[in-house]
Amino acid sequence: MENKVYDYLVIGSGAAGLYFSILASERGKVLLMTKNSLKDSNTYYAQGGIAAVDRESDSFEEHIKDTLTAGDELCNPKAVEIIVNEGPDIIHDLIKRGVKFTKDEGKEEYSLHREGGHSESRVFHFKDITGKELIRALTKSVKENKNITIFENMMSVDLLTEHQKIRQPEDEKNPTCYGVYAYDLKRNKIHKILSKSTILATGGSGQVYLHTSNPAVATGDGLAMAYRAGATISNLEFYQFHPTTLYTEKEKESSFLISEAVRGFGAELKTKDGKKFMQKYHPLKSLAPRDIVARAIDTEMKKRGEDHVYLDVSNFPAKKIINSFPNIYHKCLEEGIDITKEMIPVVPAAHYQCGGIETDLHGKTDIKGLYAIGEVAQNGVHGANRLASNSLLDALVFAKISSVSVQKYISKNMIDFTGIKEWEYYHTERPLEKVVVSYLRNTIKRLVSEFVGIVRSDERLKIAQKMIDLITWQARDYYMQTKLSKETIELRNIADVASLMVRFASFRKESRGLHYNITHPHKDNENWQKNTRIRNTGRRSKSDIK
Ligand SMILES: Cc1cc2nc3c(=O)[nH]c(=O)nc-3n(C[C@H](O)[C@H](O)[C@H](O)COP(=O)(O)OP(=O)(O)OC[C@H]3O[C@@H](n4cnc5c(N)ncnc54)[C@H](O)[C@@H]3O)c2cc1C
């Protein structure tokens, strides 16, 4: 592994990483690396589905319009057009590759759900376990592919750029990526992995928050690595909260999602005393866009001093509920709630990162040879807010587009791999104390949740800024001072991402999409209809958001 140079190094095995690997393998050798097992990803947990225009009554224009409306005047219309126009082809290609989608009972047509913010039924799904089905079919294909080498339990730690070369070039402004240092979790050692191209498909960073629908792997590793290496990061103030995750009294690493499709099906949001409240907040009531619903729930909870609200689907026929949402029905039953008879307790949780590593319309970052696709990337599709079921589409479409542009890059560029240093083991052998890691990690999560959550204010952000600076310093120091471990690598990444989130949220002095600041409650197009961006210029000068 150490001396070999790969064509494509893909980091992450969600929809973006798997689909990219399959397509790139038609043109070269791929190394697909993932932190845990192949199936551990946000993708695996997707319930709702993939949005794509299919029916006569629907049109590309309508899907584009819905996406732009959700994005609150911050999407790049070109990026939106690309994913919408590619939608039907992607669905057909997935079907060809063995992905199953649910059909209408007794018919040949696919059953399409309508979700919040969509003006039409256009969400392809497989029961309520679309992500699991997607991962099943794509991992099968990846495992059978001789051009794809798979490393599970392999965690990327840092990107290899000029900084890891023995002689540093004069100009560090436009570094090149040569691969990564990766931590082999089974053998407990670091590998230097060289590649002509590196594709970050590492997903989101929901674990920065206390309540999140994201699984444990979503610690923002790719985002933090790219920032440290000098890639431009943008729009991190826009974090989408899913309004309805299952509320349980015991805190969990990841909160179970009650899909938007349940509200599309007709379920109503109610307060603890059984009263509907969404009519006060939006004409679409429970089907309003996610940010409005999440904020409405947050407001009702805070106003009433309650820790959750309810979602009520129990007035529909039991058989219809169980058939439409078997996974949700069984999961709730495990928690002692029969959704055919009782209301479901729900609470908002961090769900989707709209900002990320800035890319062009080919998935290219501003580091040569480094590409970013899927949730880790900010390519202009989602703007200030993501439309439901557009993210899997985004991940798949940009995997397809970038697989072509990466191939062009590697065929045109001769990359010089000489002089790249081995991993310098500057960490001590001092074992970590679990209590320190969990204290620092939980403090960051609580701080971000309370002060950079659904509702923000200048006052809260000012306090958050001071506190996060101190905790981030502590987290980085602890990472350096102890024996390398998954826990400390993740701690450093969570701290770096949290610190960026606080800075981005403090910078935007208006309210737009998912960023709601009560000190600046209105949208201000004159000053703020723009992406916020930061690029780490390293030790030599201080980098600022622009
Ligand atoms: C509960 C839930 C339901 C959702 N429902 C929908 C839906 O219905 N429709 C929709 O469009 N979107 C949905 N989303 C969002 C969507 O699932 C994600 O945006 C999408 O799956 C992201 O795909 P990805 O490939 O970019 O990242 P992921 O699927 O998150 O994959 C990231 C991969 O990177 C790996 N990784 C991370 N760090 C490292 C590292 N340091 N080294 C090596 N590997 C690493 C992870 O282990 C993982 O394999 C949902 C999300 C959640 C959490």
Coordinates of C-alpha atoms and ligand atoms in Angstrom, one line a residue:
M1 CA 0.0 0.0 0.0
E2 CA 2.8 2.4 1.0
N3 CA 4.6 2.9 -2.3
K4 CA 1.7 2.4 -4.7
V5 CA 0.1 5.4 -6.4
Y6 CA -3.7 5.0 -7.0
D7 CA -5.7 6.8 -9.7
Y8 CA -8.7 7.5 -7.6
L9 CA -8.7 7.6 -3.8
V10 CA -12.3 7.8 -2.6
I11 CA -12.9 8.6 1.0
G12 CA -16.4 7.6 2.3
S13 CA -18.9 4.9 1.4
G14 CA -22.2 6.7 1.3
A15 CA -24.2 7.3 -1.9
A16 CA -21.6 9.8 -3.3
G17 CA -18.5 7.6 -2.6
L18 CA -20.0 4.3 -3.8
Y19 CA -21.5 5.7 -6.9
F20 CA -18.3 7.6 -7.8
S21 CA -16.3 4.4 -7.3
I22 CA -18.5 2.4 -9.6
L23 CA -18.4 5.0 -12.4
A24 CA -14.7 5.8 -12.0
S25 CA -13.8 2.0 -12.0
E26 CA -14.9 2.0 -15.7
R27 CA -11.8 4.2 -16.4
G28 CA -9.2 3.3 -13.8
K29 CA -8.2 1.7 -10.5
V30 CA -10.1 2.9 -7.4
L31 CA -9.2 2.7 -3.7
L32 CA -12.3 3.1 -1.6
M33 CA -11.6 3.8 2.0
T34 CA -14.2 4.1 4.8
K35 CA -14.1 4.7 8.5
N36 CA -16.2 1.8 9.7
S37 CA -18.0 -0.8 7.6
L38 CA -19.2 0.0 4.1
K39 CA -22.7 0.5 5.3
D40 CA -22.0 3.1 8.1
S41 CA -23.1 6.3 6.5
N42 CA -25.9 8.9 6.5
T43 CA -27.1 7.4 3.3
Y44 CA -27.9 4.1 5.0
Y45 CA -30.5 5.8 7.2
A46 CA -32.3 7.8 4.4
Q47 CA -36.0 7.0 4.6
G48 CA -37.8 9.4 2.3
G49 CA -36.1 8.9 -1.0
I50 CA -34.7 10.6 -4.1
A51 CA -36.5 13.5 -5.8
A52 CA -36.7 13.3 -9.6
V53 CA -39.3 14.4 -12.1
D54 CA -41.3 11.5 -13.6
R55 CA -45.0 12.3 -14.0
E56 CA -46.7 14.1 -16.9
S57 CA -48.1 16.5 -14.4
D58 CA -44.7 17.5 -13.2
S59 CA -41.8 19.4 -14.9
F60 CA -38.2 20.2 -14.5
E61 CA -39.2 23.9 -14.2
E62 CA -41.4 23.1 -11.1
H63 CA -38.6 21.0 -9.4
I64 CA -36.1 23.8 -10.1
K65 CA -38.6 26.4 -8.7
D66 CA -39.2 24.4 -5.6
T67 CA -35.5 24.0 -5.0
L68 CA -34.7 27.7 -5.5
T69 CA -37.6 28.7 -3.2
A70 CA -36.3 26.4 -0.4
G71 CA -32.7 27.8 -1.0
D72 CA -34.0 31.3 -0.2
E73 CA -32.2 33.1 -3.0
L74 CA -28.8 31.6 -2.3
C75 CA -28.7 28.6 -4.6
N76 CA -26.6 28.7 -7.8
P77 CA -29.4 28.2 -10.4
K78 CA -27.0 26.4 -12.7
A79 CA -26.2 23.8 -10.1
V80 CA -29.9 23.3 -9.4
E81 CA -30.7 22.9 -13.1
I82 CA -27.9 20.3 -13.4
I83 CA -29.3 18.0 -10.6
V84 CA -32.9 18.4 -11.7
N85 CA -32.2 17.7 -15.4
E86 CA -30.0 14.7 -14.5
G87 CA -32.6 13.3 -12.0
P88 CA -34.5 10.9 -14.3
D89 CA -31.3 9.5 -15.9
I90 CA -29.9 8.8 -12.4
I91 CA -33.0 7.0 -11.3
H92 CA -33.0 4.8 -14.4
D93 CA -29.3 4.1 -14.0
L94 CA -29.8 3.0 -10.4
I95 CA -32.7 0.7 -11.5
K96 CA -30.4 -0.8 -14.1
R97 CA -27.8 -1.4 -11.4
G98 CA -30.3 -3.3 -9.2
V99 CA -31.7 -0.6 -6.9
K100 CA -35.4 -1.3 -6.2
F101 CA -38.1 1.4 -5.9
T102 CA -41.6 0.8 -4.6
K103 CA -44.4 0.7 -7.3
D104 CA -48.0 1.6 -6.9
E105 CA -50.0 -1.4 -5.7
G106 CA -50.9 -3.6 -8.7
K107 CA -49.4 -1.1 -11.2
E108 CA -46.3 -0.7 -13.2
E109 CA -45.8 3.0 -12.2
Y110 CA -43.5 3.9 -9.4
S111 CA -45.1 5.2 -6.3
L112 CA -44.0 8.7 -5.8
H113 CA -44.2 10.5 -2.4
R114 CA -44.8 14.2 -2.0
E115 CA -42.6 15.8 0.6
G116 CA -42.5 19.2 2.3
G117 CA -41.7 22.1 -0.1
H118 CA -42.4 20.0 -3.2
S119 CA -45.3 21.1 -5.4
E120 CA -45.6 17.6 -6.9
S121 CA -45.3 14.0 -5.9
R122 CA -41.8 13.2 -7.2
V123 CA -39.9 11.3 -4.5
F124 CA -38.8 7.8 -5.6
H125 CA -38.5 5.5 -2.6
F126 CA -38.2 1.9 -1.5
K127 CA -40.8 1.5 1.3
D128 CA -39.4 3.7 4.1
I129 CA -35.8 2.3 3.8
T130 CA -34.6 3.9 0.6
G131 CA -31.1 4.5 1.9
K132 CA -30.7 0.9 3.1
E133 CA -31.8 -0.4 -0.4
L134 CA -29.4 2.0 -2.1
I135 CA -26.5 0.9 0.0
R136 CA -27.4 -2.8 -0.4
A137 CA -27.3 -2.6 -4.2
L138 CA -24.3 -0.2 -4.5
T139 CA -22.1 -2.1 -2.0
K140 CA -22.9 -5.4 -3.8
S141 CA -21.8 -3.8 -7.1
V142 CA -18.6 -2.3 -5.4
K143 CA -17.7 -5.7 -3.8
E144 CA -18.0 -7.5 -7.1
N145 CA -15.8 -5.0 -9.0
K146 CA -12.2 -6.0 -9.6
N147 CA -11.1 -2.4 -10.2
I148 CA -12.2 -1.3 -6.8
T149 CA -10.0 -2.1 -3.7
I150 CA -11.9 -1.6 -0.4
F151 CA -10.4 -0.6 2.9
E152 CA -12.9 -0.7 5.7
N153 CA -12.0 0.6 9.2
M154 CA -9.5 3.0 7.6
M155 CA -9.9 6.6 8.8
S156 CA -8.4 9.5 6.9
V157 CA -6.6 11.9 9.3
D158 CA -5.1 14.6 7.1
L159 CA -4.7 15.4 3.5
L160 CA -1.2 15.2 1.9
T161 CA -0.3 18.5 0.4
E162 CA 2.9 20.5 0.0
H163 CA 3.1 20.8 3.8
Q164 CA 4.1 17.2 3.9
K165 CA 6.8 17.6 1.3
I166 CA 10.4 17.7 2.6
R167 CA 11.1 21.0 0.7
Q168 CA 8.2 23.4 0.9
P169 CA 7.6 25.4 -2.3
E170 CA 7.6 29.2 -2.3
D171 CA 3.9 29.4 -3.3
E172 CA 1.6 27.7 -0.9
K173 CA -1.5 29.4 -2.3
N174 CA -2.6 26.7 -4.6
P175 CA -1.5 23.4 -3.0
T176 CA -1.8 20.0 -4.7
C177 CA -3.3 17.0 -2.9
Y178 CA -1.3 13.8 -3.1
G179 CA -3.5 11.5 -1.0
V180 CA -3.9 11.1 2.7
Y181 CA -2.5 9.9 5.9
A182 CA -4.9 7.2 7.1
Y183 CA -5.3 5.6 10.5
D184 CA -5.8 1.8 10.2
L185 CA -8.2 1.2 13.1
K186 CA -7.6 -2.6 13.1
R187 CA -3.8 -2.6 13.1
N188 CA -3.5 0.7 15.0
K189 CA -1.0 2.3 12.6
I190 CA -0.8 5.2 10.1
H191 CA -0.5 4.6 6.4
K192 CA 0.7 7.2 3.8
I193 CA -1.7 6.6 0.8
L194 CA -0.7 8.3 -2.4
S195 CA -3.1 9.0 -5.2
K196 CA -3.3 11.1 -8.4
S197 CA -6.8 12.3 -7.3
T198 CA -8.5 12.4 -3.9
I199 CA -12.3 12.5 -3.6
L200 CA -13.8 13.5 -0.3
A201 CA -17.2 11.9 0.1
T202 CA -17.2 12.0 3.9
G203 CA -20.7 13.3 4.5
G204 CA -22.0 15.7 7.1
S205 CA -21.1 16.7 10.6
G206 CA -24.3 16.2 12.6
Q207 CA -22.3 14.8 15.6
V208 CA -21.2 18.4 16.3
Y209 CA -24.7 18.8 17.8
L210 CA -26.3 17.1 20.8
H211 CA -29.4 15.8 19.0
T212 CA -28.8 14.6 15.5
S213 CA -30.3 12.2 13.0
N214 CA -26.8 11.4 11.8
P215 CA -25.0 8.2 12.8
A216 CA -21.8 8.2 14.8
V217 CA -19.5 8.4 11.8
A218 CA -20.7 12.0 10.9
T219 CA -18.1 13.9 12.7
G220 CA -17.2 16.4 9.9
D221 CA -13.8 14.7 9.2
G222 CA -13.5 15.6 5.5
L223 CA -14.6 19.2 6.1
A224 CA -12.0 19.7 8.9
M225 CA -9.2 18.0 6.9
A226 CA -10.0 20.2 3.8
Y227 CA -10.0 23.4 5.9
R228 CA -6.7 22.5 7.6
A229 CA -5.2 21.8 4.1
G230 CA -6.3 25.2 2.7
A231 CA -9.5 24.5 0.7
T232 CA -12.2 27.2 0.7
I233 CA -15.1 26.4 3.0
S234 CA -18.4 28.1 2.6
N235 CA -21.9 28.7 4.1
L236 CA -21.5 26.7 7.3
E237 CA -24.1 28.9 9.1
F238 CA -26.8 26.9 7.2
Y239 CA -27.4 23.7 9.1
Q240 CA -30.7 22.0 8.5
F241 CA -32.6 20.6 11.5
H242 CA -35.1 17.8 10.8
P243 CA -38.2 18.9 12.6
T244 CA -39.3 15.4 13.6
T245 CA -37.0 12.8 15.2
L246 CA -38.3 10.4 17.8
Y247 CA -38.1 11.8 21.3
T248 CA -36.9 9.4 23.9
E249 CA -36.1 10.3 27.5
K250 CA -32.7 8.6 27.4
E251 CA -30.1 10.6 25.3
K252 CA -28.9 8.7 22.3
E253 CA -25.9 9.1 20.0
S254 CA -28.3 9.3 17.0
S255 CA -32.0 10.2 17.0
F256 CA -34.4 8.1 14.9
L257 CA -36.0 10.0 12.1
I258 CA -39.7 10.2 11.6
S259 CA -39.6 10.9 7.9
E260 CA -41.2 14.0 6.2
A261 CA -43.2 11.5 4.2
V262 CA -45.3 10.8 7.3
R263 CA -46.4 14.5 7.2
G264 CA -46.9 14.2 3.4
F265 CA -49.1 11.2 4.2
G266 CA -51.3 13.4 6.4
A267 CA -49.9 13.3 9.9
E268 CA -50.5 16.5 12.0
L269 CA -48.2 18.2 14.5
K270 CA -49.8 18.8 17.9
T271 CA -48.8 20.1 21.2
K272 CA -48.9 17.9 24.3
D273 CA -52.5 18.8 24.9
G274 CA -53.4 17.6 21.4
K275 CA -53.9 21.0 19.8
K276 CA -52.7 21.6 16.2
F277 CA -50.4 24.6 15.9
M278 CA -48.8 24.8 12.4
Q279 CA -51.7 26.9 11.1
K280 CA -50.2 29.8 13.1
Y281 CA -46.9 29.6 11.2
H282 CA -47.4 28.8 7.5
P283 CA -50.2 28.3 5.0
L284 CA -48.9 24.8 4.2
K285 CA -49.3 23.9 7.9
S286 CA -47.5 20.6 8.7
L287 CA -46.2 20.5 5.1
A288 CA -44.3 23.8 5.3
P289 CA -40.6 23.8 4.5
R290 CA -38.4 22.1 7.2
D291 CA -36.9 25.3 8.7
I292 CA -40.3 26.8 9.3
V293 CA -41.6 23.6 10.9
A294 CA -38.4 23.2 13.0
R295 CA -38.6 26.8 14.2
A296 CA -42.4 26.5 14.9
I297 CA -41.7 23.4 17.0
D298 CA -38.8 25.1 18.8
T299 CA -41.0 28.1 19.5
E300 CA -43.9 26.0 20.9
M301 CA -41.6 23.9 23.0
K302 CA -39.8 27.0 24.5
K303 CA -43.1 28.9 25.0
R304 CA -44.7 26.0 26.8
G305 CA -41.5 24.8 28.6
E306 CA -41.9 21.3 27.1
D307 CA -39.2 19.0 25.7
H308 CA -41.1 17.7 22.7
V309 CA -44.3 17.9 20.6
Y310 CA -46.4 15.2 18.9
L311 CA -46.9 14.0 15.4
D312 CA -50.3 12.3 15.0
V313 CA -51.0 9.8 12.3
S314 CA -53.3 7.6 14.3
N315 CA -56.5 8.6 12.6
F316 CA -55.5 6.7 9.4
P317 CA -56.3 3.0 8.9
A318 CA -53.7 0.9 10.7
K319 CA -53.0 -1.3 7.7
K320 CA -52.2 1.7 5.5
I321 CA -49.8 3.2 8.1
I322 CA -48.0 -0.1 8.6
N323 CA -47.7 -0.8 4.9
S324 CA -46.4 2.7 4.1
F325 CA -44.0 3.1 7.1
P326 CA -43.1 -0.4 8.3
N327 CA -39.6 0.7 9.6
I328 CA -41.0 3.7 11.5
Y329 CA -43.9 1.5 12.9
H330 CA -41.6 -1.2 14.2
K331 CA -39.0 1.2 15.5
C332 CA -41.6 3.2 17.5
L333 CA -43.1 -0.1 18.7
E334 CA -39.7 -1.0 20.1
E335 CA -39.8 2.2 22.1
G336 CA -43.3 1.3 23.4
I337 CA -45.3 3.6 21.0
D338 CA -48.0 2.1 18.7
I339 CA -48.3 4.8 16.0
T340 CA -51.6 3.4 14.7
K341 CA -53.1 4.2 18.1
E342 CA -51.0 6.8 19.8
M343 CA -49.3 10.1 18.9
I344 CA -45.5 10.0 18.3
P345 CA -43.4 12.2 20.6
V346 CA -41.0 14.2 18.3
V347 CA -38.2 16.8 18.7
P348 CA -36.0 18.6 16.0
A349 CA -32.5 17.3 15.5
A350 CA -29.5 18.4 13.4
H351 CA -29.8 16.7 10.1
Y352 CA -28.1 18.1 7.0
Q353 CA -25.1 20.4 6.4
C354 CA -25.9 22.8 3.6
G355 CA -22.5 24.5 3.6
G356 CA -19.2 22.6 3.1
I357 CA -16.1 22.5 1.0
E358 CA -16.6 24.9 -1.9
T359 CA -16.5 23.2 -5.3
D360 CA -17.2 24.2 -8.9
L361 CA -19.8 22.5 -11.0
H362 CA -17.5 19.5 -11.6
G363 CA -16.9 18.8 -7.9
K364 CA -13.4 20.5 -8.0
T365 CA -12.1 22.3 -4.9
D366 CA -9.4 24.9 -5.0
I367 CA -6.8 22.4 -4.0
K368 CA -5.4 20.7 -7.2
G369 CA -6.4 17.0 -7.4
L370 CA -8.9 17.3 -4.5
Y371 CA -12.6 16.9 -5.3
A372 CA -15.6 17.0 -2.9
I373 CA -19.0 15.4 -3.5
G374 CA -22.2 14.7 -1.5
E375 CA -23.0 16.3 1.8
V376 CA -19.4 17.4 2.5
A377 CA -19.5 19.7 -0.6
Q378 CA -21.0 23.1 -1.2
N379 CA -21.6 23.2 -4.9
G380 CA -24.5 25.7 -4.9
V381 CA -27.4 23.3 -5.1
H382 CA -28.9 23.9 -1.6
G383 CA -28.3 27.6 -0.9
A384 CA -29.6 28.6 2.5
N385 CA -31.8 25.6 2.8
R386 CA -32.1 22.1 1.3
L387 CA -35.3 20.9 -0.3
A388 CA -36.2 17.4 1.1
S389 CA -34.9 14.4 -0.9
N390 CA -32.7 16.6 -3.0
S391 CA -29.5 15.6 -1.2
L392 CA -29.2 12.0 -2.4
L393 CA -29.9 13.3 -5.9
D394 CA -27.1 15.9 -5.4
A395 CA -24.7 13.3 -4.2
L396 CA -25.4 10.9 -7.1
V397 CA -25.4 13.6 -9.8
F398 CA -22.2 15.2 -8.7
A399 CA -20.5 11.7 -8.3
K400 CA -21.4 11.1 -11.9
I401 CA -20.2 14.5 -13.2
S402 CA -17.0 14.5 -11.2
S403 CA -16.1 11.0 -12.2
V404 CA -15.6 12.4 -15.7
S405 CA -13.8 15.6 -14.7
V406 CA -11.4 13.7 -12.3
Q407 CA -10.5 11.4 -15.2
K408 CA -9.6 14.4 -17.4
Y409 CA -7.5 15.8 -14.5
I410 CA -5.4 12.7 -14.0
S411 CA -4.9 12.1 -17.7
K412 CA -3.7 15.7 -18.3
N413 CA -1.4 16.2 -15.2
M414 CA 1.9 14.6 -14.3
I415 CA 2.0 14.6 -10.5
D416 CA 5.4 14.5 -8.7
F417 CA 5.1 12.4 -5.6
T418 CA 8.8 12.6 -4.6
G419 CA 9.7 13.9 -1.2
I420 CA 6.4 13.4 0.6
K421 CA 7.2 12.7 4.2
E422 CA 6.3 9.7 6.2
W423 CA 3.8 10.4 9.1
E424 CA 5.7 12.1 11.9
Y425 CA 4.8 10.5 15.1
Y426 CA 4.9 13.6 17.2
H427 CA 2.1 12.3 19.5
T428 CA 3.3 10.9 22.8
E429 CA 2.5 7.4 23.9
R430 CA 0.4 8.8 26.7
P431 CA -2.9 7.0 26.8
L432 CA -6.0 9.1 26.5
E433 CA -8.4 9.5 29.5
K434 CA -11.9 8.8 28.3
V435 CA -13.3 11.3 30.7
V436 CA -11.3 14.2 29.1
V437 CA -12.4 13.3 25.6
S438 CA -16.0 12.9 26.5
Y439 CA -16.0 16.1 28.5
L440 CA -14.5 18.2 25.7
R441 CA -16.7 16.5 23.1
N442 CA -19.9 17.0 25.1
T443 CA -19.1 20.6 26.0
I444 CA -18.6 21.4 22.3
K445 CA -21.9 19.6 21.4
R446 CA -23.9 21.4 24.1
L447 CA -22.4 24.8 23.2
V448 CA -23.2 24.5 19.5
S449 CA -26.7 23.1 20.2
E450 CA -27.6 25.9 22.7
F451 CA -26.0 28.8 20.9
V452 CA -25.7 27.9 17.2
G453 CA -28.9 25.9 17.0
I454 CA -32.3 26.6 15.4
V455 CA -32.5 30.2 16.8
R456 CA -29.5 32.4 17.3
S457 CA -28.7 35.8 18.6
D458 CA -25.6 38.1 18.5
E459 CA -25.3 37.8 22.3
R460 CA -25.3 34.0 22.3
L461 CA -22.9 33.9 19.4
K462 CA -20.5 36.3 21.1
I463 CA -20.3 34.0 24.1
A464 CA -20.1 31.0 21.9
Q465 CA -17.1 32.5 20.1
K466 CA -15.1 33.1 23.2
M467 CA -15.9 29.6 24.6
I468 CA -15.2 27.7 21.4
D469 CA -11.8 29.3 21.0
L470 CA -10.7 28.0 24.4
I471 CA -12.3 24.5 23.9
T472 CA -10.8 24.1 20.4
W473 CA -7.4 25.0 21.7
Q474 CA -7.8 22.4 24.4
A475 CA -9.1 19.7 22.0
R476 CA -6.2 20.3 19.5
D477 CA -3.7 20.2 22.4
Y478 CA -5.1 17.0 23.7
Y479 CA -5.0 15.5 20.2
M480 CA -1.2 16.3 20.1
Q481 CA -0.5 15.3 23.7
T482 CA -1.9 11.7 23.7
K483 CA -1.5 8.5 21.8
L484 CA -3.2 8.7 18.4
S485 CA -6.8 7.3 18.5
K486 CA -10.1 7.5 16.7
E487 CA -11.5 9.4 19.7
T488 CA -8.9 12.2 19.6
I489 CA -8.9 12.4 15.8
E490 CA -12.7 12.9 15.9
L491 CA -12.4 15.3 18.8
R492 CA -10.1 17.6 16.8
N493 CA -12.3 17.5 13.8
I494 CA -15.5 18.2 15.8
A495 CA -13.7 21.1 17.5
D496 CA -12.5 22.5 14.1
V497 CA -16.0 22.2 12.5
A498 CA -17.7 23.7 15.6
S499 CA -15.3 26.6 15.6
L500 CA -16.0 27.3 11.9
M501 CA -19.7 27.1 12.5
V502 CA -19.6 29.7 15.2
R503 CA -17.5 32.0 13.1
F504 CA -19.8 31.7 10.1
A505 CA -23.0 32.1 12.1
S506 CA -21.5 35.2 13.8
F507 CA -20.5 36.7 10.5
R508 CA -23.9 36.7 8.7
K509 CA -25.9 39.7 10.0
E510 CA -29.3 38.8 8.7
S511 CA -31.8 35.9 8.8
R512 CA -32.1 33.7 5.8
G513 CA -33.1 30.1 5.2
L514 CA -31.7 28.0 8.0
H515 CA -29.8 30.9 9.7
Y516 CA -32.2 32.6 12.0
N517 CA -30.8 35.3 14.2
I518 CA -33.2 37.2 16.4
T519 CA -30.9 40.3 16.6
H520 CA -31.2 40.5 12.7
P521 CA -34.6 39.0 12.1
H522 CA -34.9 40.0 8.4
K523 CA -33.4 39.0 5.1
D524 CA -31.1 41.7 3.7
N525 CA -30.5 41.0 0.1
E526 CA -28.6 44.2 -0.4
N527 CA -25.7 43.2 1.9
W528 CA -26.0 39.5 2.3
Q529 CA -27.2 37.8 -0.8
K530 CA -23.9 36.1 -1.1
N531 CA -22.0 33.0 0.0
T532 CA -19.8 33.4 3.1
R533 CA -16.4 31.9 2.6
I534 CA -13.1 31.2 4.4
R535 CA -9.8 29.8 3.4
N536 CA -7.2 28.8 5.9
T537 CA -4.0 30.5 4.8
G538 CA -1.9 28.6 7.3
R539 CA 0.5 29.8 10.0
R540 CA 1.7 32.9 8.1
S541 CA -1.4 35.1 8.2
K542 CA -4.8 35.2 9.9
S543 CA -7.6 33.9 7.8
D544 CA -11.0 35.7 7.8
I545 CA -14.5 35.0 6.5
K546 CA -15.5 37.0 3.5
Ligands
LIG1 C1 -31.8 9.8 9.0 C2 -31.5 10.4 7.7 C3 -32.5 10.4 6.7 C4 -32.3 11.0 5.5 N1 -33.2 10.9 4.5 C5 -33.0 11.5 3.3 C6 -33.8 11.2 2.2 O1 -34.9 10.6 2.3 N2 -33.5 11.8 1.0 C7 -32.4 12.5 0.8 O2 -32.1 13.0 -0.3 N3 -31.5 12.7 1.8 C8 -31.8 12.2 3.0 N4 -30.9 12.4 4.1 C9 -29.6 13.1 3.8 C10 -28.8 12.1 2.9 O3 -28.9 10.8 3.5 C11 -27.3 12.5 3.0 O4 -27.2 13.8 2.7 C12 -26.5 11.7 2.0 O5 -26.7 10.3 2.2 C13 -25.1 12.0 2.0 O6 -24.4 11.1 1.3 P1 -22.8 11.2 1.3 O7 -22.4 10.0 0.4 O8 -22.4 12.5 0.9 O9 -22.4 10.9 2.8 P2 -22.7 9.7 3.8 O10 -23.7 8.8 3.3 O11 -22.8 10.3 5.1 O12 -21.3 8.9 3.7 C14 -20.1 9.4 4.3 C15 -19.1 8.3 4.4 O13 -17.8 8.8 4.7 C16 -17.2 8.0 5.7 N5 -16.2 8.8 6.5 C17 -16.5 9.9 7.2 N6 -15.3 10.3 7.7 C18 -14.3 9.5 7.3 C19 -12.9 9.4 7.5 N7 -12.2 10.3 8.3 N8 -12.2 8.4 6.8 C20 -12.9 7.5 6.1 N9 -14.2 7.5 5.9 C21 -14.9 8.5 6.5 C22 -18.4 7.5 6.5 O14 -18.1 6.4 7.3 C23 -19.4 7.2 5.4 O15 -19.2 6.0 4.8 C24 -31.1 11.7 5.3 C25 -30.1 11.8 6.3 C26 -30.3 11.1 7.5 C27 -29.2 11.1 8.5

